[in-house]
JSON list of C-alpha atoms in Angstrom, two decimals:
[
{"chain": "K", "resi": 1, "resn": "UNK", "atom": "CA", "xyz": [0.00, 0.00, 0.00]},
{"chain": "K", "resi": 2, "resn": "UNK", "atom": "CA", "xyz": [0.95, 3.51, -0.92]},
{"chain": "K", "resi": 3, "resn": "UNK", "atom": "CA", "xyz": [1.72, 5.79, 2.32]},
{"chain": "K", "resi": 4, "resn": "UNK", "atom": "CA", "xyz": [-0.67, 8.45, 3.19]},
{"chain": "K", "resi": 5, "resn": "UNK", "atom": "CA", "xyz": [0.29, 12.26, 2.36]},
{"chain": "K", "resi": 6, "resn": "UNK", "atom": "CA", "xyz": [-1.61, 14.78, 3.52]},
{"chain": "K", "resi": 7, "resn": "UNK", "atom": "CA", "xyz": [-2.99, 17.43, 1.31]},
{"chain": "K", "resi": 8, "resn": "UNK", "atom": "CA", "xyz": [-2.11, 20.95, 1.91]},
{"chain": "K", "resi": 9, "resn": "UNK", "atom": "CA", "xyz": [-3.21, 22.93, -0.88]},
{"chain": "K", "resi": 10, "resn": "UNK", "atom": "CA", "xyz": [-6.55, 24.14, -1.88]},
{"chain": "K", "resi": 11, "resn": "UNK", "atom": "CA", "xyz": [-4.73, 23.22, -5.55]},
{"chain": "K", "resi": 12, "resn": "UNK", "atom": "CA", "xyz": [-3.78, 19.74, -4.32]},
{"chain": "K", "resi": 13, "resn": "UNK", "atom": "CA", "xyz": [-7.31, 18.89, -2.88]},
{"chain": "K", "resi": 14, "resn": "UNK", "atom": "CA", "xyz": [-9.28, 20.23, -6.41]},
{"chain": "K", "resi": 15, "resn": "UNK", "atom": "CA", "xyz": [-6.95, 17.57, -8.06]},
{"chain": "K", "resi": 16, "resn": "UNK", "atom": "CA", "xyz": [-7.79, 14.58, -6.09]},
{"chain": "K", "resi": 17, "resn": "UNK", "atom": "CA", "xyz": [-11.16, 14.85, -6.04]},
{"chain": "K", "resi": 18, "resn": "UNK", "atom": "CA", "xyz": [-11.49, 16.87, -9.81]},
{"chain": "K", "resi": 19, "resn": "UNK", "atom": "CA", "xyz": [-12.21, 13.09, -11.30]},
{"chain": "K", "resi": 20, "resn": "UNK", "atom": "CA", "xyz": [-15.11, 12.42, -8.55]},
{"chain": "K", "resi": 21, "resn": "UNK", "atom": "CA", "xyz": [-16.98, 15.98, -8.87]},
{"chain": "K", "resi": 22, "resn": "UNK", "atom": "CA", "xyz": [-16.87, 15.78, -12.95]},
{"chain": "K", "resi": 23, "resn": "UNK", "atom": "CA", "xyz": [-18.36, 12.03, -12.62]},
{"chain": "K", "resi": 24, "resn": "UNK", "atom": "CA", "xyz": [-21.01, 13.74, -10.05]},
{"chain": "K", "resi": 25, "resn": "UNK", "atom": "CA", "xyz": [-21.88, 16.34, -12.68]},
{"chain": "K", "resi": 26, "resn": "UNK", "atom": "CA", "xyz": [-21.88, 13.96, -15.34]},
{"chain": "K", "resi": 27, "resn": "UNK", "atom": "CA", "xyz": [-24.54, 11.76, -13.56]},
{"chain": "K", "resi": 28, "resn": "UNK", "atom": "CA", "xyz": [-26.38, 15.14, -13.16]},
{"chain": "K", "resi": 29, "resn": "UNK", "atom": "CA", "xyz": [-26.31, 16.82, -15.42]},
{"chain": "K", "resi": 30, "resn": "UNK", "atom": "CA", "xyz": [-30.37, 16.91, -16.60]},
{"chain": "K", "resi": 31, "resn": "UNK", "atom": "CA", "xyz": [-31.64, 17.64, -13.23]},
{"chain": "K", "resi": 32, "resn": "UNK", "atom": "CA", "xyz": [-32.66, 21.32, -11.94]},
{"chain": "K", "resi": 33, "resn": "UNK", "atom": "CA", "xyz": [-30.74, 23.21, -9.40]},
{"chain": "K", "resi": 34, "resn": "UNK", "atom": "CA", "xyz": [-33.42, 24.21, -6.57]},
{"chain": "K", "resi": 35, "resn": "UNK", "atom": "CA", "xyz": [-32.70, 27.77, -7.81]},
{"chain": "K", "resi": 36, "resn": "UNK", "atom": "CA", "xyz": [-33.46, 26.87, -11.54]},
{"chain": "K", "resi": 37, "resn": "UNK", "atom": "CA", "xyz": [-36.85, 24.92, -10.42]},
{"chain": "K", "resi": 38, "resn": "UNK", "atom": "CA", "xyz": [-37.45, 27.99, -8.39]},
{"chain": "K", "resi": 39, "resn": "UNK", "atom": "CA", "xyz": [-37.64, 30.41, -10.82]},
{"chain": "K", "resi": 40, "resn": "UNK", "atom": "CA", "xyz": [-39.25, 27.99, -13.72]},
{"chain": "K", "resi": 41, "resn": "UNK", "atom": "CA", "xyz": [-42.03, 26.87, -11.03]},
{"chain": "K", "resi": 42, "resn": "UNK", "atom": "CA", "xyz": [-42.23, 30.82, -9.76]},
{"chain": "K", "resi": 43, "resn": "UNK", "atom": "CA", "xyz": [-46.04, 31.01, -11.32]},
{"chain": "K", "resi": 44, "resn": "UNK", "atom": "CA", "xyz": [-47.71, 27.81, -10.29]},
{"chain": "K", "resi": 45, "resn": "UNK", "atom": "CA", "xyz": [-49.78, 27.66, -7.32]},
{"chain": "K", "resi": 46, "resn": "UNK", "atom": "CA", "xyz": [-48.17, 25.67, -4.52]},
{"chain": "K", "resi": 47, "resn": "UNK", "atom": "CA", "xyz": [-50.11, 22.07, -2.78]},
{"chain": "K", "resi": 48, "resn": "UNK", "atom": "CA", "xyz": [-51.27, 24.02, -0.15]},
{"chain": "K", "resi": 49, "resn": "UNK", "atom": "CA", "xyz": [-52.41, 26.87, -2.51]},
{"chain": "K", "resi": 50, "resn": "UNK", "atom": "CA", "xyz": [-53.99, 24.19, -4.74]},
{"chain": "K", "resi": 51, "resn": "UNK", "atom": "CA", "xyz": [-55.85, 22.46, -1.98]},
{"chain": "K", "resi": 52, "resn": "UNK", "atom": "CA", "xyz": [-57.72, 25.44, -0.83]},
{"chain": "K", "resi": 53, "resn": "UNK", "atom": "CA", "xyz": [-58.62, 26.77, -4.23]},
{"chain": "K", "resi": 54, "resn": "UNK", "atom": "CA", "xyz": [-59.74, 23.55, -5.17]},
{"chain": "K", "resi": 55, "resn": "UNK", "atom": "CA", "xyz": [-61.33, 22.46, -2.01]},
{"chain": "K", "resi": 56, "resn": "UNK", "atom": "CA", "xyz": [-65.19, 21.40, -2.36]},
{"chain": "K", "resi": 57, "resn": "UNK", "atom": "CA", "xyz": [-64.03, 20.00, -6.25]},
{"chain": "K", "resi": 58, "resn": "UNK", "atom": "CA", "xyz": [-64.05, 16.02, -6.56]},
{"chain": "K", "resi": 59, "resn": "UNK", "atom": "CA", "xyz": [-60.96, 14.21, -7.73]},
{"chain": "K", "resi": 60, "resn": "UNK", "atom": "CA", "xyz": [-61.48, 12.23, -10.73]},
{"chain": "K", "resi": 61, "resn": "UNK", "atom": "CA", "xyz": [-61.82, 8.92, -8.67]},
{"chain": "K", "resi": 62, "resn": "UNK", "atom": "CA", "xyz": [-64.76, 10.41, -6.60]},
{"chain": "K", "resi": 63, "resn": "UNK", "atom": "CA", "xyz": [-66.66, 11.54, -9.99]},
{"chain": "K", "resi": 64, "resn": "UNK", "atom": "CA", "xyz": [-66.12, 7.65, -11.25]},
{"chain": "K", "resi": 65, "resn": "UNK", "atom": "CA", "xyz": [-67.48, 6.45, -8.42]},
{"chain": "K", "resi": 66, "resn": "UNK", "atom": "CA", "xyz": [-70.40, 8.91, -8.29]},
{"chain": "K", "resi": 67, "resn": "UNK", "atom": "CA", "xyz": [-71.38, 8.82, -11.85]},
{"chain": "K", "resi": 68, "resn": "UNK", "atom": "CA", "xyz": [-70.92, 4.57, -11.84]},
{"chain": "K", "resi": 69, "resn": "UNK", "atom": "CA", "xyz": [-74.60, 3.76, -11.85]},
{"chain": "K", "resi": 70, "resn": "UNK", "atom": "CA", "xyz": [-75.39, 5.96, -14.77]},
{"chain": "K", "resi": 71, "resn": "UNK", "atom": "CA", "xyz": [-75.26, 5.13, -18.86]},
{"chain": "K", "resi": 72, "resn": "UNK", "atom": "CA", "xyz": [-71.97, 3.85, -20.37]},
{"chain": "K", "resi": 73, "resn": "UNK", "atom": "CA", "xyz": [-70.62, 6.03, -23.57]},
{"chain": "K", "resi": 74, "resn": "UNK", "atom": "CA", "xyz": [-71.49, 2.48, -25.71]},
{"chain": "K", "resi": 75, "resn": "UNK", "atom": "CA", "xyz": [-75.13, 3.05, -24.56]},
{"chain": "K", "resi": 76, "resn": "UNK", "atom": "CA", "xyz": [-75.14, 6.84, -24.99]},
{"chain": "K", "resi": 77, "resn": "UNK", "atom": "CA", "xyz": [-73.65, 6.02, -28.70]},
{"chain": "K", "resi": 78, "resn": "UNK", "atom": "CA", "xyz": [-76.62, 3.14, -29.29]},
{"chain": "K", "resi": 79, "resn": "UNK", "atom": "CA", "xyz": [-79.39, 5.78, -28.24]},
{"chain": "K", "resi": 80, "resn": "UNK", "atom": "CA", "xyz": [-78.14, 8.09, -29.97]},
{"chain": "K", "resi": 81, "resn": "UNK", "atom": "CA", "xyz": [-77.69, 5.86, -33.61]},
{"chain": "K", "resi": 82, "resn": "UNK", "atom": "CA", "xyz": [-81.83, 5.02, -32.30]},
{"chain": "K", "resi": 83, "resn": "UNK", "atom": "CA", "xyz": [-82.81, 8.70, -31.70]},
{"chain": "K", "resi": 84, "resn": "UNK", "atom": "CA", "xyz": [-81.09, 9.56, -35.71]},
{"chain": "K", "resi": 85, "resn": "UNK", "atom": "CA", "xyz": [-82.94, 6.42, -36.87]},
{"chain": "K", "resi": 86, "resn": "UNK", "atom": "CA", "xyz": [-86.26, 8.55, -35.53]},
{"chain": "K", "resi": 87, "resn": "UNK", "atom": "CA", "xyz": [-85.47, 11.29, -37.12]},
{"chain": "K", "resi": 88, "resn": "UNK", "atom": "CA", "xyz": [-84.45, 9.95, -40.46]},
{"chain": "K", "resi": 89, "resn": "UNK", "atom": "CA", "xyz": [-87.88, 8.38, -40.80]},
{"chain": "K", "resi": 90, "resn": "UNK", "atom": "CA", "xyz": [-89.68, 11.45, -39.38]},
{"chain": "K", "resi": 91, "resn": "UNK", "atom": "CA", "xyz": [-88.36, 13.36, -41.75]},
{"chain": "K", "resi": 92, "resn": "UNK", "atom": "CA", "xyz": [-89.11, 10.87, -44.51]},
{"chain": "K", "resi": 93, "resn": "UNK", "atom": "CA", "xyz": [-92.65, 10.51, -43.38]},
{"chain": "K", "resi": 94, "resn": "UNK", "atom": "CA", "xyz": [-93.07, 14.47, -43.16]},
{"chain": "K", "resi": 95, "resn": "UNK", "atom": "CA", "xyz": [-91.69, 14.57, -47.02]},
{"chain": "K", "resi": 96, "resn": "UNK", "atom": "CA", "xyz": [-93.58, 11.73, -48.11]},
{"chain": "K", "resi": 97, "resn": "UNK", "atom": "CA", "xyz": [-97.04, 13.65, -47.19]},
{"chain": "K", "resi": 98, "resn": "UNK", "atom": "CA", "xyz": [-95.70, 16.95, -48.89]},
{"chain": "K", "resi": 99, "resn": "UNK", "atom": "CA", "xyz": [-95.26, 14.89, -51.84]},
{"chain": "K", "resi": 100, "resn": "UNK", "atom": "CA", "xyz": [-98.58, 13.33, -51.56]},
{"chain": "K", "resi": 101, "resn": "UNK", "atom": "CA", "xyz": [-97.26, 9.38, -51.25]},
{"chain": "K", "resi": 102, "resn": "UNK", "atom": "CA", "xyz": [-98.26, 7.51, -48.34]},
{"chain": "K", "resi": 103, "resn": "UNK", "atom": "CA", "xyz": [-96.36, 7.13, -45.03]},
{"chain": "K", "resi": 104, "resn": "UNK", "atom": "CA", "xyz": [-96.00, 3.29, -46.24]},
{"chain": "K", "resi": 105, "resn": "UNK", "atom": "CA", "xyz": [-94.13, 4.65, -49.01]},
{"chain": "K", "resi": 106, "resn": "UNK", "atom": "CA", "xyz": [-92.11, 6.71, -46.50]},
{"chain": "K", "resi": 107, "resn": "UNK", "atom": "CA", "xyz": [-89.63, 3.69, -45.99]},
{"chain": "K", "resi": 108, "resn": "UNK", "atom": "CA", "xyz": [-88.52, 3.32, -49.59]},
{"chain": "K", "resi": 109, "resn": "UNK", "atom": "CA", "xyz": [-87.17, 6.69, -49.71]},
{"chain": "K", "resi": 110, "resn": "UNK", "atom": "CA", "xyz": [-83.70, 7.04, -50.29]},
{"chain": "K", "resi": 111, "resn": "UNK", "atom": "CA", "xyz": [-81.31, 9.81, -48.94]},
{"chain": "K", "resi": 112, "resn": "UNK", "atom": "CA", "xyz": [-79.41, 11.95, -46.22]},
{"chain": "K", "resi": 113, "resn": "UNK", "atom": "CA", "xyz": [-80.49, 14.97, -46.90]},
{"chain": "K", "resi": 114, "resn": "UNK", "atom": "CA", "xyz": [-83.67, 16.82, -47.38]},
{"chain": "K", "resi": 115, "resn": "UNK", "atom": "CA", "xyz": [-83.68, 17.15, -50.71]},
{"chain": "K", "resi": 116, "resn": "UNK", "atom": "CA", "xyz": [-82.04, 13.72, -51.56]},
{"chain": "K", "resi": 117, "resn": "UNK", "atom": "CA", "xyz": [-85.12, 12.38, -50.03]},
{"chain": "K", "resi": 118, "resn": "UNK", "atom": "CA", "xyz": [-87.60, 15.26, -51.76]},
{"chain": "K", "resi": 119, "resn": "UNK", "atom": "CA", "xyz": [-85.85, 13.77, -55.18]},
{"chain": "K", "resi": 120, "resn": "UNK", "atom": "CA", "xyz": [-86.45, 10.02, -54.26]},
{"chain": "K", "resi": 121, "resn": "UNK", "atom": "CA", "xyz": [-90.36, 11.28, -53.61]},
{"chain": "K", "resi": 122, "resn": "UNK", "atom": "CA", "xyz": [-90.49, 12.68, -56.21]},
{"chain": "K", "resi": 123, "resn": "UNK", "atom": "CA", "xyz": [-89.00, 9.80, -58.31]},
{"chain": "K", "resi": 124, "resn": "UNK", "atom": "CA", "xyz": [-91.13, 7.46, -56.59]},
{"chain": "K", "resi": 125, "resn": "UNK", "atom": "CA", "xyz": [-94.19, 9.61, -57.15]},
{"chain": "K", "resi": 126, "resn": "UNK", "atom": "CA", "xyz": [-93.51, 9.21, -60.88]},
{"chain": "K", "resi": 127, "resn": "UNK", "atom": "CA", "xyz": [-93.32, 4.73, -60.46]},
{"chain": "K", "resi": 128, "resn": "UNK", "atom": "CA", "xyz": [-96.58, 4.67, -58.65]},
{"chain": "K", "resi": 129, "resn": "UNK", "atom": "CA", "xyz": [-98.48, 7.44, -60.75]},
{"chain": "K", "resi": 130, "resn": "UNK", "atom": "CA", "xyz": [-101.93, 5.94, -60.81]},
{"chain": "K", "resi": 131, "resn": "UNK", "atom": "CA", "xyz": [-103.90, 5.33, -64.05]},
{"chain": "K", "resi": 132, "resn": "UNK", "atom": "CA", "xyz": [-106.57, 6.15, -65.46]},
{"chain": "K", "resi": 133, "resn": "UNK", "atom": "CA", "xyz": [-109.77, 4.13, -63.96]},
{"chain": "K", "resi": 134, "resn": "UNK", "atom": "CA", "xyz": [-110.49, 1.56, -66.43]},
{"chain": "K", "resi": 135, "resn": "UNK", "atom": "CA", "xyz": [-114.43, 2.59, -67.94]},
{"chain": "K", "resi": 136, "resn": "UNK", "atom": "CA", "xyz": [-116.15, -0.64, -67.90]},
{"chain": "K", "resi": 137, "resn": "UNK", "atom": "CA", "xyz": [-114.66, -4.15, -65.76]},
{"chain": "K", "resi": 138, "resn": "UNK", "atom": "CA", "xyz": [-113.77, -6.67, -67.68]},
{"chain": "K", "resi": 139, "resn": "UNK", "atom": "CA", "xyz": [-113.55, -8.85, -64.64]},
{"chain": "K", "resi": 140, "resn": "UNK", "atom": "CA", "xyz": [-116.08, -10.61, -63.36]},
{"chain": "K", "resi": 141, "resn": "UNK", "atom": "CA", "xyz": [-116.50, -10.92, -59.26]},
{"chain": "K", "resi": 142, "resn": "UNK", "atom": "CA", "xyz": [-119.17, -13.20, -57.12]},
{"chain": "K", "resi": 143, "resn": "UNK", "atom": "CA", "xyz": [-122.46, -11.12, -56.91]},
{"chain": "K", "resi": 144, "resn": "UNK", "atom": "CA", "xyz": [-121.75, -9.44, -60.55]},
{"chain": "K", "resi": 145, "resn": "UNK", "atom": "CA", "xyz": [-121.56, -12.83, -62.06]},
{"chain": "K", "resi": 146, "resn": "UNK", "atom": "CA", "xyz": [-125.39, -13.24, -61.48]},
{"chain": "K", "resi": 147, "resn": "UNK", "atom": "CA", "xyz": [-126.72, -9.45, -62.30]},
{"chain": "K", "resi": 148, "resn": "UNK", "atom": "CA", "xyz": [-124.00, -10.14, -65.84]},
{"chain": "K", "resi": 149, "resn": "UNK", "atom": "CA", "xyz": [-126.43, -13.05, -66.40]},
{"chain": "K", "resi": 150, "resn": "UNK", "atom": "CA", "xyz": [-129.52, -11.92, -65.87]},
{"chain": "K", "resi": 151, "resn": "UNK", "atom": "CA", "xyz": [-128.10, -8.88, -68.18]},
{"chain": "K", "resi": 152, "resn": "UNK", "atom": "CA", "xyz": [-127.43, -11.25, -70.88]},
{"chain": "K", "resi": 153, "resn": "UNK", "atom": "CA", "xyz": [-130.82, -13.49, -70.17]},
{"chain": "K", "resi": 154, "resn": "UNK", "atom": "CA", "xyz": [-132.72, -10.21, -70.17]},
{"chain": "K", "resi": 155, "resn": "UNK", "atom": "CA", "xyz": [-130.97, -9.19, -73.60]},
{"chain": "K", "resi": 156, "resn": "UNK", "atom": "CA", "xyz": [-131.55, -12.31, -75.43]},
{"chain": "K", "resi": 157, "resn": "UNK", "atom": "CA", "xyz": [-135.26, -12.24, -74.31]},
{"chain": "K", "resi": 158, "resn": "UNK", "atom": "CA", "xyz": [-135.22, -8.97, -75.85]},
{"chain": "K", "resi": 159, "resn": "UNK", "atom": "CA", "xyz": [-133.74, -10.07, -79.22]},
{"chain": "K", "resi": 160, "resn": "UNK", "atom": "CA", "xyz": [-131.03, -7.94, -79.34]}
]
């Protein structure tokens, strides 16, 4: 072992421990100095500052547990997709009777908008445009058949 010698120089002592204090700042070197978080920090409110502005407020924990028993976002989402579904066929319905179709016809209307769904209406208006009545029917039903044949009984009586 090497013999002890003191150190008597202010010179001496920065040399023997200049390899320990540069490994110190190395290891360091990204943290704050109190002073430097001091002055970066200067404009935040402090815990105890915090805690009495904020007093009465619930963490986000306490809201959780408050708000547990009411409806989920994937529930909120579903009644809303229902409540658009309403409103889509409201809205179809309501155009179908401007239009002068029937609310049955309401649900083949096709569309996102307004007048998407005025167009369809309109198209569909066009499809089902009824006919003219026919003037005499050239079908025959139950009671008609007999009154038809007395017609023709009463006609061939007659000679004509």
């Amino acid at each position: 072992m090497s013999e002890f010698t003191p150190i008597e120089t202010q010179e001496q002592f920065d040399r023997a421990i200049g390899e320990r204090l540069t490994r110190e700042k190395e290891k360091y070197k990204d943290y704050m100095s109190p002073e430097e978080v001091k002055e970066k920090y200067s404009g935040y409110l402090s815990p105890e500052e915090v805690e009495e502005k904020y007093r009465g407020y619930m963490s986000p924990e306490d809201v959780e547990k408050k708000y547990a028993g009411y409806i989920s976002a994937e529930d909120a989402a579903e009644k809303d997709s229902k409540i658009k579904q309403y409103e889509s066929h409201s809205v179809k319905t309501r155009i179908a009777k401007e239009i002068g179709l029937s609310s049955d016809a309401a649900d083949f209307l096709q569309g996102e908008t307004e007048e998407e769904l005025k167009k369809s209406a309109e198209a569909l208006k066009k499809i089902l445009k009824p006919s003219a009545p026919p003037l005499r029917t050239s079908e025959r039903a139950g009671d008609d058949d007999k009154d038809e044949a007395l017609r023709e009984t009463l006609r061939k009586l007659k000679g004509e």
